[in-house]
Amino acid sequence: MLEMRDNSCFHCVIKGLSTFRFLCYNTRIMKTPVQLLIVSSLLCVTCAAAVRPDVLCIYYPEWHVYPKGEEIFGKGRTEWDFVKTAPVRFPGHQQPIVPRDGYLDDAQPADVAKEIDYAADAGIDVFVYDWYWADGQPIQHEALEQGFLKAPNAKRMKFALMWAYHDRTDAFRAPIGGTADERNPIDGKKYYWRLSHTPEEWRAAMAYCIKTYFGNPLYYLKDGKIFFSIYNANWFVRKHGGPAAAKRYLDEAQEWVKRAGLPPIHFSGMVRNADDLPEVVAAGFDSTSTYCLTPYNLKDGHARMKRGELVFPYAEFVAAHEPLNRSIAAASSIPHIPVAVRGWDVTPRCRVEEKFPWRTLDEYPYIGLMHGATPELFKATLEGVKRQALDDPKRPGAILINAWNEYTEGSYLLPDTRDGDAYLRAVREVFGTKPQHNKQ
């Protein structure tokens, strides 16, 4: 499905020539051109694995009708309505986004099969599903359980979970200033669901994951362990009583998977910056990552927004990736999985009638955005995070891309009518593929 335009692995041929000469002079074998080609091709297959981190990609499971979604968006509606109706806010603004393959339903196996082929052909190893839990049950899980896991080609990829550990407030075309009686004290917005931060919630969520996901052969194992990420990891630690108490929660889960005959869990914590590290490391997490970059990550980004600057060039974000990823990795005693962000534009979640530039700031989604992303600039971002992952002496062994399909935050890789599959080709050109991506 992916239009591949990459050349043969020239450096592997050079390696093959060197190996051929060595074998000729030292073993007196391997002297024919056919044998040389065999050696170089074997090197080409294996060299990517030797220098290639696992490629993880955030999957936002919002693109199907589900009960809580209908409460938020209306009967039979999803966030696709926001994608379709996103207005152009300034000259050159790249809205609305028009997916080349139409508005896919992520709970339909046939639609997800198309996505799997795109991702596997591009060299993406793992979909990391945003996973939600509240009121004793999973939310938006239909995308994974009915879509991905039932897709006929699911074996081409792995999946993992990132518990989206936050309350769900009304960030979906709510007016500036909040909307409801029960409001989040931070931004005044209505709650759609809230976490309880109780032992019962933790036990129920982990029991569901153990029963439903962790034993699945398609679940991603990092260094032989079940990879489970927690968004807002420092908030998770604080809400569970601090590092020592949170560590007991993680240790408890390790006992449960052991009793179930499963491998240990690799707990990965999402952090914003190095300031979040002490609590997360002390709680016993095995690695960290960062979900995304926003204008707040730029030099003087907050001050610039306060002065009215809301449109930031993506080229500036390319340069911002390295200091953020490296600063966290350097300050940490555990591996940090560097993130590469495709884009950031949450204007589809803003009310159409609200005028740009916004009359207020620091109230999601009424904040600044990235503009001017290109496949070439994104490729430079990918090359940077790959280099960081390989250079880090703590060997994170993976990189994270935000995101596969987070259209209403402006971060997606799926083909659109403007750039086609160019962003997917950028991933392939930087990382290549693994044997598991071969079509079954």
JSON list of N, CA, C and O in Angstrom, two decimals, residues 22 71 87 195 290 299 325 332 334 347 354 437:
[
{"chain": "A", "resi": 22, "resn": "PHE", "atom": "N", "xyz": [37.70, -10.15, 3.21]},
{"chain": "A", "resi": 22, "resn": "PHE", "atom": "CA", "xyz": [38.26, -10.79, 4.40]},
{"chain": "A", "resi": 22, "resn": "PHE", "atom": "C", "xyz": [38.19, -12.31, 4.27]},
{"chain": "A", "resi": 22, "resn": "PHE", "atom": "O", "xyz": [39.17, -13.02, 4.52]},
{"chain": "A", "resi": 71, "resn": "GLU", "atom": "N", "xyz": [-22.21, 10.77, 24.62]},
{"chain": "A", "resi": 71, "resn": "GLU", "atom": "CA", "xyz": [-22.52, 11.75, 25.67]},
{"chain": "A", "resi": 71, "resn": "GLU", "atom": "C", "xyz": [-21.79, 13.06, 25.40]},
{"chain": "A", "resi": 71, "resn": "GLU", "atom": "O", "xyz": [-22.31, 14.14, 25.67]},
{"chain": "A", "resi": 87, "resn": "PRO", "atom": "N", "xyz": [-12.22, 25.12, 10.76]},
{"chain": "A", "resi": 87, "resn": "PRO", "atom": "CA", "xyz": [-12.06, 26.26, 9.85]},
{"chain": "A", "resi": 87, "resn": "PRO", "atom": "C", "xyz": [-10.59, 26.66, 9.66]},
{"chain": "A", "resi": 87, "resn": "PRO", "atom": "O", "xyz": [-9.73, 26.33, 10.48]},
{"chain": "A", "resi": 195, "resn": "LEU", "atom": "N", "xyz": [-11.00, 10.00, 37.45]},
{"chain": "A", "resi": 195, "resn": "LEU", "atom": "CA", "xyz": [-10.31, 8.89, 38.09]},
{"chain": "A", "resi": 195, "resn": "LEU", "atom": "C", "xyz": [-10.52, 8.97, 39.59]},
{"chain": "A", "resi": 195, "resn": "LEU", "atom": "O", "xyz": [-10.64, 10.07, 40.16]},
{"chain": "A", "resi": 290, "resn": "THR", "atom": "N", "xyz": [8.02, 11.02, 26.76]},
{"chain": "A", "resi": 290, "resn": "THR", "atom": "CA", "xyz": [7.25, 12.27, 26.76]},
{"chain": "A", "resi": 290, "resn": "THR", "atom": "C", "xyz": [6.20, 12.15, 25.68]},
{"chain": "A", "resi": 290, "resn": "THR", "atom": "O", "xyz": [6.47, 11.66, 24.58]},
{"chain": "A", "resi": 299, "resn": "LYS", "atom": "N", "xyz": [11.78, 27.84, 23.42]},
{"chain": "A", "resi": 299, "resn": "LYS", "atom": "CA", "xyz": [12.45, 28.89, 24.19]},
{"chain": "A", "resi": 299, "resn": "LYS", "atom": "C", "xyz": [11.52, 30.10, 24.32]},
{"chain": "A", "resi": 299, "resn": "LYS", "atom": "O", "xyz": [11.07, 30.65, 23.31]},
{"chain": "A", "resi": 325, "resn": "ASN", "atom": "N", "xyz": [14.54, 15.97, 24.87]},
{"chain": "A", "resi": 325, "resn": "ASN", "atom": "CA", "xyz": [14.81, 14.54, 25.05]},
{"chain": "A", "resi": 325, "resn": "ASN", "atom": "C", "xyz": [16.13, 14.31, 25.78]},
{"chain": "A", "resi": 325, "resn": "ASN", "atom": "O", "xyz": [16.21, 13.47, 26.70]},
{"chain": "A", "resi": 332, "resn": "SER", "atom": "N", "xyz": [18.28, 11.42, 34.24]},
{"chain": "A", "resi": 332, "resn": "SER", "atom": "CA", "xyz": [17.60, 10.23, 34.74]},
{"chain": "A", "resi": 332, "resn": "SER", "atom": "C", "xyz": [18.55, 9.06, 34.93]},
{"chain": "A", "resi": 332, "resn": "SER", "atom": "O", "xyz": [19.53, 8.91, 34.19]},
{"chain": "A", "resi": 334, "resn": "ILE", "atom": "N", "xyz": [17.22, 6.04, 34.71]},
{"chain": "A", "resi": 334, "resn": "ILE", "atom": "CA", "xyz": [16.56, 5.00, 33.92]},
{"chain": "A", "resi": 334, "resn": "ILE", "atom": "C", "xyz": [16.47, 5.45, 32.47]},
{"chain": "A", "resi": 334, "resn": "ILE", "atom": "O", "xyz": [16.57, 6.65, 32.18]},
{"chain": "A", "resi": 347, "resn": "THR", "atom": "N", "xyz": [-6.67, 23.47, 17.01]},
{"chain": "A", "resi": 347, "resn": "THR", "atom": "CA", "xyz": [-7.77, 24.35, 16.62]},
{"chain": "A", "resi": 347, "resn": "THR", "atom": "C", "xyz": [-9.04, 23.61, 16.19]},
{"chain": "A", "resi": 347, "resn": "THR", "atom": "O", "xyz": [-10.14, 24.17, 16.33]},
{"chain": "A", "resi": 354, "resn": "GLU", "atom": "N", "xyz": [-15.29, 31.18, 17.86]},
{"chain": "A", "resi": 354, "resn": "GLU", "atom": "CA", "xyz": [-14.24, 31.89, 18.58]},
{"chain": "A", "resi": 354, "resn": "GLU", "atom": "C", "xyz": [-13.22, 32.44, 17.58]},
{"chain": "A", "resi": 354, "resn": "GLU", "atom": "O", "xyz": [-12.75, 31.72, 16.70]},
{"chain": "A", "resi": 437, "resn": "HIS", "atom": "N", "xyz": [7.14, -7.31, 9.87]},
{"chain": "A", "resi": 437, "resn": "HIS", "atom": "CA", "xyz": [6.24, -6.48, 9.08]},
{"chain": "A", "resi": 437, "resn": "HIS", "atom": "C", "xyz": [5.82, -7.15, 7.78]},
{"chain": "A", "resi": 437, "resn": "HIS", "atom": "O", "xyz": [4.94, -6.61, 7.08]}
]
